[in-house]
Short mmCIF file of C-alpha atoms and ligand atoms in Angstrom, two decimals:
data_model
loop_
_atom_site.label_atom_id
_atom_site.label_comp_id
_atom_site.label_asym_id
_atom_site.label_seq_id
_atom_site.Cartn_x
_atom_site.Cartn_y
_atom_site.Cartn_z
CA MET A 1 139.90 11.95 90.22
CA LEU A 2 137.98 15.13 89.13
CA LYS A 3 134.32 14.69 88.90
CA LYS A 4 131.73 17.15 87.45
CA ILE A 5 128.55 17.30 89.45
CA VAL A 6 125.47 17.88 87.32
CA LEU A 7 121.80 18.81 87.93
CA PRO A 8 119.79 15.64 88.28
CA ASP A 9 116.34 15.06 87.23
CA LEU A 10 114.43 16.85 89.85
CA GLY A 11 110.97 14.87 89.22
CA GLU A 12 107.55 16.51 89.32
CA GLY A 13 107.84 17.90 85.77
CA ILE A 14 110.58 20.42 87.04
CA ASP A 15 113.36 20.73 84.34
CA SER A 16 115.05 23.76 85.69
CA ALA A 17 115.69 25.63 88.95
CA ASP A 18 117.17 28.74 90.34
CA VAL A 19 120.56 28.85 92.33
CA SER A 20 119.40 30.50 95.70
CA GLU A 21 122.44 29.56 97.80
CA ILE A 22 126.02 28.51 97.14
CA LEU A 23 127.54 27.22 100.14
CA ILE A 24 130.92 26.23 98.78
CA LYS A 25 133.84 27.96 96.98
CA PRO A 26 136.84 26.88 94.97
CA GLY A 27 139.36 25.33 97.57
CA ASP A 28 136.70 24.25 100.09
CA THR A 29 136.99 20.79 101.41
CA VAL A 30 133.56 18.90 101.45
CA SER A 31 132.49 15.72 102.99
CA VAL A 32 129.79 13.21 101.92
CA ASP A 33 126.22 14.75 102.52
CA ASP A 34 127.56 18.28 103.11
CA ILE A 35 125.05 20.60 101.56
CA ILE A 36 126.75 22.37 98.67
CA LEU A 37 123.96 24.12 96.90
CA VAL A 38 120.43 25.27 97.44
CA LEU A 39 118.18 25.42 94.28
CA GLU A 40 114.49 26.74 93.91
CA SER A 41 112.13 26.00 91.02
CA ASP A 42 108.72 27.48 90.86
CA LYS A 43 107.61 24.31 92.73
CA ALA A 44 110.15 23.34 95.08
CA SER A 45 113.12 24.27 97.07
CA MET A 46 115.97 21.71 97.55
CA GLU A 47 119.23 21.12 99.10
CA ILE A 48 121.87 19.69 97.00
CA PRO A 49 124.13 17.41 99.01
CA SER A 50 127.55 16.20 98.10
CA GLU A 51 127.89 12.62 97.37
CA ASN A 52 131.66 12.77 97.42
CA SER A 53 134.21 14.10 99.64
CA GLY A 54 137.01 16.07 98.21
CA VAL A 55 138.24 19.40 97.35
CA VAL A 56 135.90 21.82 95.18
CA LYS A 57 137.91 22.75 92.17
CA GLU A 58 135.46 24.93 90.26
CA VAL A 59 131.83 26.33 90.73
CA PHE A 60 130.02 26.73 87.17
CA VAL A 61 127.10 28.44 88.61
CA ALA A 62 126.32 31.89 90.23
CA MET A 63 123.54 33.13 92.56
CA GLY A 64 120.40 33.53 90.72
CA ASP A 65 121.48 31.60 87.61
CA GLU A 66 118.79 29.24 86.04
CA VAL A 67 120.19 25.77 85.65
CA LYS A 68 118.75 22.98 83.65
CA THR A 69 118.70 19.31 84.12
CA GLY A 70 122.08 17.77 83.22
CA GLU A 71 123.98 21.06 83.27
CA SER A 72 127.32 21.13 85.11
CA LEU A 73 127.19 22.69 88.70
CA LEU A 74 130.60 22.21 89.94
CA SER A 75 133.85 19.89 89.81
CA ILE A 76 135.29 18.18 92.70
CA GLU A 77 138.75 16.61 93.19
CA THR A 78 137.66 13.54 95.06
CA THR A 79 139.50 11.83 97.89
CA SER A 80 139.83 8.06 98.18
CA ASP A 81 137.17 7.71 101.12
CA ASN A 82 134.39 8.37 98.84
CA LYS A 83 131.35 5.96 99.47
CA ASP A 84 130.34 6.11 95.75
CA LYS A 85 132.03 4.86 92.67
CA PRO A 86 131.56 6.98 89.37
CA ASP A 87 128.69 5.28 87.69
CA ILE A 88 126.96 7.55 85.12
CA GLN A 89 129.17 8.85 82.34
CA LYS A 90 132.74 9.22 81.53
CA THR A 91 134.46 11.90 79.68
CA GLU A 92 138.11 12.85 78.97
CA GLU A 93 139.27 16.17 80.24
CA GLY A 94 143.13 16.59 80.07
CA PRO A 95 145.17 14.15 81.64
CA LYS A 96 142.63 13.35 84.34
CA GLU A 97 139.50 11.28 84.34
CA VAL A 98 136.44 13.43 84.68
CA VAL A 99 133.24 11.80 85.65
CA GLU A 100 129.83 13.38 85.45
CA LYS A 101 127.98 12.78 88.65
CA SER A 102 124.39 13.40 89.21
CA VAL A 103 123.39 14.19 92.82
CA LYS A 104 119.99 13.57 94.47
CA PRO A 105 118.13 16.52 95.86
CA VAL A 106 117.03 16.39 99.44
CA GLU A 107 113.45 16.93 100.26
CA ALA A 108 112.33 18.20 97.06
CA LYS A 109 108.87 16.98 97.66
CA GLN A 110 108.22 18.39 101.02
CA GLU A 111 109.56 21.71 100.04
CA THR A 112 106.71 22.38 97.56
CA LYS A 113 105.37 25.94 97.54
CA PRO A 114 102.47 27.58 95.88
CA SER A 115 103.30 28.62 92.38
CA THR A 116 102.24 32.17 93.36
CA ASP A 117 104.90 32.41 96.06
CA LYS A 118 107.79 34.46 94.69
CA THR A 119 109.88 34.42 97.96
CA PHE A 120 113.34 33.13 97.94
CA ALA A 121 114.46 31.38 101.06
CA SER A 122 116.67 28.23 101.85
CA PRO A 123 114.75 24.97 102.73
CA GLY A 124 115.60 25.45 106.44
CA VAL A 125 113.94 28.81 106.52
CA ARG A 126 110.86 27.67 104.50
CA ARG A 127 110.36 24.68 106.83
CA LEU A 128 110.47 27.02 109.91
CA SER A 129 108.05 29.26 108.34
CA ARG A 130 105.71 26.35 107.65
CA GLU A 131 105.97 25.06 111.08
CA LEU A 132 104.98 28.48 112.62
CA GLU A 133 102.57 29.30 109.81
CA ILE A 134 104.31 32.41 108.83
CA ASP A 135 103.54 33.79 105.39
CA LEU A 136 107.10 34.47 104.10
CA SER A 137 105.81 37.11 101.85
CA LEU A 138 105.55 39.04 104.76
CA VAL A 139 108.97 38.93 105.97
CA GLY A 140 111.59 41.39 104.82
CA ALA A 141 114.43 39.87 102.91
CA THR A 142 117.91 41.29 103.56
CA GLY A 143 119.77 38.32 101.79
CA GLU A 144 121.44 38.56 98.43
CA LYS A 145 118.89 38.96 95.44
CA GLY A 146 115.98 39.28 97.81
CA ARG A 147 116.56 36.06 99.72
CA ILE A 148 115.10 35.80 103.20
CA THR A 149 117.56 34.60 105.63
CA LYS A 150 117.39 32.78 108.93
CA GLU A 151 118.20 35.98 110.71
CA ASP A 152 115.15 37.87 108.78
CA LEU A 153 112.69 35.18 109.89
CA HIS A 154 114.05 35.37 113.52
CA GLY A 155 113.64 39.04 113.21
CA TYR A 156 110.27 38.86 112.19
CA ILE A 157 109.33 36.49 115.08
CA LYS A 158 110.92 38.73 117.53
CA GLN A 159 109.24 41.82 116.20
CA LYS A 160 105.75 39.95 116.51
CA MET A 161 106.65 39.07 119.93
CA VAL A 162 107.31 42.40 121.05
CA GLN A 163 104.15 43.55 119.53
CA GLY A 164 102.38 40.90 121.77
CA GLY A 165 100.46 39.76 118.79
CA SER A 166 100.07 36.65 117.18
CA ILE A 167 102.23 35.71 114.34
CA THR A 168 99.59 34.96 111.92
CA ALA A 169 97.99 38.10 110.17
CA SER A 170 94.21 37.62 110.61
CA SER A 171 92.48 38.10 113.77
CA PHE A 172 89.04 37.76 112.40
CA PRO A 173 87.03 34.71 112.56
CA LYS A 174 86.31 33.03 109.07
CA ILE A 175 83.01 34.33 107.76
CA ASP A 176 81.09 33.08 104.88
CA PHE A 177 79.99 36.29 103.24
CA SER A 178 78.23 34.60 100.51
CA GLN A 179 75.39 33.91 102.64
CA TRP A 180 74.28 37.50 102.06
CA GLY A 181 75.03 37.77 98.38
CA VAL A 182 77.36 37.24 95.57
CA VAL A 183 81.04 37.59 96.47
CA GLU A 184 84.29 37.31 94.61
CA ASN A 185 87.68 36.63 96.20
CA THR A 186 90.78 38.43 95.15
CA PRO A 187 94.46 37.51 96.86
CA LEU A 188 95.95 40.57 98.09
CA THR A 189 99.35 41.36 96.23
CA LYS A 190 102.62 41.00 98.06
CA ILE A 191 102.92 44.76 98.21
CA GLN A 192 99.56 45.04 99.80
CA LYS A 193 100.26 42.33 102.27
CA ILE A 194 103.60 43.72 103.15
CA THR A 195 102.44 47.41 103.38
CA GLY A 196 99.32 46.19 105.47
CA GLU A 197 101.51 44.45 108.02
CA ARG A 198 103.90 47.50 108.13
CA LEU A 199 100.96 49.78 108.49
CA GLN A 200 99.48 47.74 111.15
CA GLN A 201 102.59 47.50 113.23
CA ALA A 202 103.13 51.23 112.95
CA TRP A 203 99.63 51.92 113.88
CA GLN A 204 99.78 49.44 117.10
CA THR A 205 103.32 50.57 118.29
CA ILE A 206 103.66 54.15 117.51
CA PRO A 207 101.52 56.74 119.54
CA HIS A 208 100.58 59.01 116.79
CA VAL A 209 99.40 62.49 116.84
CA THR A 210 98.20 64.37 113.80
CA GLN A 211 98.58 67.99 113.38
CA PHE A 212 96.41 69.69 110.67
CA ASP A 213 97.34 73.01 109.08
CA GLU A 214 96.55 74.99 105.87
CA ALA A 215 99.37 76.90 103.92
CA ASP A 216 98.79 79.86 101.65
CA ILE A 217 100.38 78.73 98.42
CA SER A 218 99.16 81.72 95.95
CA VAL A 219 102.80 82.90 95.58
CA LEU A 220 104.02 79.45 95.18
CA ASN A 221 101.24 78.82 92.55
CA SER A 222 102.54 81.71 90.41
CA LYS A 223 105.99 80.33 90.88
CA ARG A 224 104.79 76.77 89.80
CA ILE A 225 103.27 78.13 86.64
CA GLU A 226 106.45 79.97 85.80
CA LEU A 227 108.57 76.70 86.21
CA LYS A 228 105.93 74.51 84.86
CA LYS A 229 106.59 76.56 81.43
CA GLU A 230 110.25 76.04 81.65
CA GLY A 231 109.91 72.34 82.58
CA LEU A 232 107.56 71.72 79.41
CA LYS A 233 110.44 72.82 77.26
CA LYS A 234 112.53 69.90 78.75
CA ASN A 235 109.50 67.45 78.96
CA ILE A 236 109.56 67.78 82.71
CA LYS A 237 106.23 67.86 84.62
CA VAL A 238 106.46 70.48 87.59
CA THR A 239 103.90 69.90 90.22
CA PHE A 240 103.67 71.35 93.67
CA LEU A 241 105.32 68.36 95.22
CA PRO A 242 109.05 69.31 94.54
CA PHE A 243 108.37 72.71 96.24
CA ILE A 244 106.80 70.97 99.09
CA ILE A 245 109.90 68.75 99.45
CA LYS A 246 112.26 71.73 99.48
CA ALA A 247 110.18 73.37 102.23
CA VAL A 248 110.04 69.97 104.32
CA VAL A 249 113.84 69.85 103.92
CA LYS A 250 114.21 73.52 105.28
CA ALA A 251 111.82 72.49 108.21
CA LEU A 252 113.57 69.33 108.83
CA LYS A 253 117.02 71.38 109.15
CA GLU A 254 115.26 73.84 111.54
CA PHE A 255 113.66 71.12 113.63
CA PRO A 256 116.15 67.97 113.25
CA ARG A 257 113.95 65.70 115.74
CA PHE A 258 111.66 64.99 112.81
CA ASN A 259 114.63 63.71 110.73
CA SER A 260 115.47 61.18 113.52
CA SER A 261 114.78 57.46 114.41
CA LEU A 262 114.37 55.73 117.72
CA ASP A 263 116.80 52.93 117.95
CA HIS A 264 115.70 49.22 118.21
CA LEU A 265 115.42 49.39 121.97
CA GLY A 266 113.50 52.71 121.91
CA GLU A 267 116.25 54.33 124.20
CA ASN A 268 118.29 56.27 122.05
CA LEU A 269 117.45 58.94 119.35
CA VAL A 270 119.47 58.47 116.06
CA GLN A 271 119.76 61.91 114.57
CA LYS A 272 120.27 61.96 110.66
CA ASN A 273 122.36 64.33 108.92
CA TYR A 274 120.95 63.51 105.43
CA PHE A 275 117.68 64.32 103.98
CA ASN A 276 116.10 61.42 102.15
CA ILE A 277 112.59 61.97 101.40
CA GLY A 278 110.12 59.11 100.85
CA ILE A 279 107.30 59.72 98.48
CA ALA A 280 104.19 57.56 98.80
CA VAL A 281 103.31 56.48 95.20
CA ASP A 282 99.87 54.86 94.40
CA THR A 283 100.34 51.99 92.08
CA PRO A 284 98.01 49.30 90.50
CA THR A 285 99.39 46.56 92.98
CA GLY A 286 99.63 48.99 96.03
CA LEU A 287 101.28 51.57 97.82
CA VAL A 288 105.02 51.91 97.24
CA VAL A 289 107.51 54.54 98.84
CA PRO A 290 110.59 55.16 96.70
CA VAL A 291 113.12 57.50 98.46
CA ILE A 292 114.53 60.63 97.07
CA LYS A 293 118.06 60.68 98.34
CA ASP A 294 119.79 63.88 99.28
CA ALA A 295 116.88 66.19 98.35
CA ASP A 296 118.60 68.98 99.92
CA ASN A 297 120.98 69.09 97.10
CA LYS A 298 118.50 69.06 94.25
CA SER A 299 116.75 71.80 92.31
CA VAL A 300 112.97 72.04 91.78
CA LEU A 301 113.47 70.87 88.23
CA GLY A 302 115.75 68.15 89.26
CA LEU A 303 113.41 66.77 91.98
CA SER A 304 110.51 67.04 89.51
CA GLU A 305 112.41 64.89 86.89
CA GLU A 306 113.15 62.30 89.68
CA LEU A 307 109.68 62.38 90.69
CA MET A 308 108.59 61.53 87.21
CA ASP A 309 111.13 58.86 87.10
CA ILE A 310 110.49 57.16 90.43
CA SER A 311 106.63 57.28 90.08
CA GLU A 312 106.77 55.78 86.67
CA ARG A 313 109.17 53.05 87.77
CA ALA A 314 107.11 52.31 90.86
CA ARG A 315 103.99 51.82 88.65
CA THR A 316 105.80 49.38 86.26
CA LYS A 317 107.57 47.60 89.09
CA LYS A 318 111.12 48.59 87.99
CA LEU A 319 112.41 50.16 91.33
CA LYS A 320 115.45 48.56 92.76
CA PRO A 321 115.20 47.35 96.34
CA GLU A 322 117.67 50.05 97.62
CA GLU A 323 115.68 52.73 96.11
CA LEU A 324 112.93 52.02 98.74
CA LYS A 325 115.26 52.26 101.53
CA GLY A 326 117.12 54.81 103.74
CA GLY A 327 114.33 57.48 103.98
CA SER A 328 114.28 59.93 106.85
CA PHE A 329 110.87 61.61 106.37
CA THR A 330 107.84 60.75 104.13
CA ILE A 331 105.39 62.60 102.22
CA SER A 332 102.25 61.17 101.03
CA SER A 333 100.28 63.49 98.53
CA LEU A 334 96.68 63.11 97.65
CA GLY A 335 96.70 66.61 96.17
CA GLY A 336 96.12 65.45 92.81
CA ILE A 337 93.20 63.41 93.63
CA GLY A 338 91.02 65.39 96.36
CA GLY A 339 90.07 65.44 100.01
CA THR A 340 90.50 68.12 102.57
CA ASN A 341 92.56 66.30 105.12
CA PHE A 342 93.74 62.91 106.12
CA THR A 343 95.78 61.22 108.95
CA PRO A 344 98.81 59.64 107.38
CA ILE A 345 100.43 56.53 109.14
CA ILE A 346 104.16 57.10 110.21
CA ASN A 347 106.56 54.92 108.04
CA PRO A 348 108.81 53.24 110.59
CA PRO A 349 111.59 53.68 111.61
CA GLU A 350 110.80 57.20 110.69
CA VAL A 351 109.18 59.54 113.22
CA ALA A 352 106.95 61.67 111.24
CA ILE A 353 104.99 61.91 107.88
CA MET A 354 103.28 64.73 106.02
CA GLY A 355 99.93 64.24 104.27
CA VAL A 356 99.08 66.75 101.71
CA SER A 357 95.58 67.54 100.36
CA LYS A 358 94.14 69.10 97.42
CA SER A 359 94.53 72.94 97.46
CA SER A 360 91.66 75.22 96.56
CA TRP A 361 90.87 79.19 96.24
CA LYS A 362 89.36 80.41 99.51
CA PRO A 363 88.31 83.91 100.37
CA LEU A 364 90.46 85.07 103.21
CA TYR A 365 89.45 88.10 105.38
CA ASP A 366 92.24 90.47 106.12
CA TYR A 367 90.92 92.05 109.27
CA LYS A 368 93.44 94.88 109.35
CA ASN A 369 92.67 96.32 105.83
CA LYS A 370 88.97 95.06 106.01
CA GLU A 371 89.07 93.24 102.78
CA ILE A 372 88.62 89.83 101.24
CA ILE A 373 91.74 88.54 99.54
CA PRO A 374 91.39 85.41 97.29
CA THR A 375 93.84 82.91 98.44
CA PHE A 376 94.98 79.56 96.99
CA VAL A 377 95.14 77.34 100.29
CA MET A 378 96.71 74.04 100.64
CA PRO A 379 95.58 71.88 103.49
CA TYR A 380 97.98 69.32 105.07
CA SER A 381 98.63 67.25 108.10
CA LEU A 382 101.65 66.15 109.89
CA SER A 383 101.74 62.75 111.80
CA TYR A 384 104.41 62.28 114.50
CA ASP A 385 105.60 59.93 116.96
CA HIS A 386 104.65 61.31 120.40
CA ARG A 387 107.52 59.44 121.98
CA VAL A 388 109.93 61.67 120.11
CA ILE A 389 108.07 64.79 119.33
CA ASP A 390 105.82 66.91 121.58
CA GLY A 391 102.74 68.91 120.40
CA ALA A 392 104.45 72.31 120.67
CA LEU A 393 107.22 71.17 118.40
CA GLY A 394 104.67 69.75 116.00
CA ALA A 395 102.89 73.02 115.73
CA SER A 396 106.24 74.83 115.37
CA PHE A 397 107.02 72.54 112.45
CA THR A 398 103.95 73.17 110.58
CA THR A 399 104.10 76.91 111.17
CA PHE A 400 107.68 77.07 109.77
CA PHE A 401 106.52 74.94 106.83
CA SER A 402 103.66 77.05 105.91
CA ARG A 403 105.85 80.19 106.20
CA SER A 404 108.54 78.61 103.95
CA LEU A 405 105.97 78.10 101.31
CA LEU A 406 105.15 81.80 101.30
CA ASP A 407 108.56 82.76 100.11
CA VAL A 408 109.64 80.19 97.39
CA SER A 409 111.91 82.76 95.71
CA THR A 410 114.88 80.77 97.03
CA PHE A 411 113.39 77.59 95.54
CA GLU A 412 115.26 77.12 92.36
N1 CAO B 501 96.80 70.90 95.33
C1 CAO B 501 96.26 71.06 93.94
N2 CAO B 501 96.62 70.38 92.93
C2 CAO B 501 97.60 69.49 93.13
C3 CAO B 501 98.14 69.19 94.37
C4 CAO B 501 97.66 69.87 95.57
N3 CAO B 501 98.08 69.62 96.76
N4 CAO B 501 98.94 68.28 94.25
C5 CAO B 501 99.05 67.89 92.89
N5 CAO B 501 98.20 68.79 92.21
C6 CAO B 501 97.97 68.64 90.95
C7 CAO B 501 99.39 68.53 90.24
O1 CAO B 501 99.89 70.06 90.02
C8 CAO B 501 99.02 68.06 88.78
O2 CAO B 501 98.27 69.32 87.99
P1 CAO B 501 99.00 69.72 86.77
O3 CAO B 501 98.83 68.67 85.71
O4 CAO B 501 98.29 71.00 86.45
O5 CAO B 501 100.29 69.95 87.07
C9 CAO B 501 97.65 67.14 89.27
O6 CAO B 501 97.32 67.50 90.43
C10 CAO B 501 98.25 65.66 89.24
O7 CAO B 501 99.31 65.65 90.02
P2 CAO B 501 100.11 64.14 90.25
O8 CAO B 501 99.34 63.49 91.26
O9 CAO B 501 100.26 63.35 89.06
O10 CAO B 501 101.65 64.69 90.76
P3 CAO B 501 102.20 64.98 92.35
O11 CAO B 501 103.71 65.27 91.81
O12 CAO B 501 101.48 66.01 92.80
O13 CAO B 501 102.18 63.39 92.93
C11 CAO B 501 102.63 61.21 93.32
C12 CAO B 501 103.05 62.34 92.40
C13 CAO B 501 103.47 60.03 92.91
C14 CAO B 501 102.75 61.55 94.81
C15 CAO B 501 101.02 61.08 93.03
O14 CAO B 501 100.86 60.59 91.67
C16 CAO B 501 100.60 59.75 93.75
O15 CAO B 501 100.83 58.45 93.54
N6 CAO B 501 99.67 60.23 94.84
C17 CAO B 501 99.16 59.06 95.71
C18 CAO B 501 99.83 59.02 96.86
C19 CAO B 501 99.11 58.02 97.93
O16 CAO B 501 98.15 57.16 97.45
N7 CAO B 501 99.08 58.37 99.09
C20 CAO B 501 98.29 57.83 100.32
C21 CAO B 501 99.06 57.06 100.99
S1 CAO B 501 98.23 56.75 102.55
O17 CAO B 501 97.17 55.57 102.16
#
């Protein structure tokens, strides 16, 4: 007999849920109580068990679909050893009797999550995270449509154990600040929490060295003015950043160690022969680092256009997850805001990051000709992982980079 399984009333005022896992496909044989689907609403996550044994004929839903109470989920060709008899509603479909069968979700009540939690994970993963008091929003998701898998959770726990830290985020005692005055509590955004975790991990596990330097960008300034005019005609904003990206790529080619990663055991160096540059973008909900892929193959105008696009989409939360992955070196530019220098924190698994500060005109004394030359100077810093890069290499990189910015005639 062919039975259609429909979404039951989930209770608690929930009238729809998203499909977060499909554990069967047409042709699969299922037994009574096998979990066939996992659904998530904004209040609960629930496993849908099969109340029949038989062969799955058709699955009517896809991952991420929103399904409503009473909607058909799948059809099963039942076998004779079923524990239940059809009891809800009968319809005719072709020569076979089709029974609409409503299943009962498992543990819907215990799986309640706060309505602000936008993470997707199966009930098993949620249960484990609750037991270990792990905030799931801090766990990177590798599953389909951003779902946190069991492996993601295990990876997170392992990482914490390697760090020797506790799994819960805060190491401060609870303090009642209101005893000293009026206070306001604002929850951190998901981006801020994830970034904070990653930065803390990077700061605690990577031996950072930060090298400071200054580049004479007087010639680059003239070149930028020239290209800025050209860009304006096409509605493209040309800042200093595309030139900096070009010079960074040149330096990475000259000093490939800066374009590498340590493997997960910290025993092998993985040399990358691609040049994917992450750009730190300040957004209202926190710091986001989209990646410009294959930056070595892009022109100044092409990079400018891409920078405008990714920074706009970062600020309006329109970036796709894959646009935030695969970077080989990161640039954090505060040049449009101010400051003379800062110490950027490496973005793992990368081994180096450049921090760019605001340029200004300075009088530079030319000792040979005994004259003062007005020079447009860009201060910048380079933080690197001392396990991979030694100081001499760090200084060589910045020297080469500064020199590259003196001759931007090749940067088109
Ligand atoms: N020196 C002088 N002027 C600079 C400069 C520098 N180093 N860098 C940028 N400027 C100028 C730009 O040329 C532009 O001026 P014009 O309008 O005359 O062209 C102006 O400052 C504004 O630039 P911008 O910041 O909008 O553009 P950008 O390409 O330089 O940077 C982006 C883009 C996305 C990196 C930037 O907007 C941003 O979000 N920066 C913050 C990154 C951040 O928060 N990092 C910290 C991480 S560590 O906590």
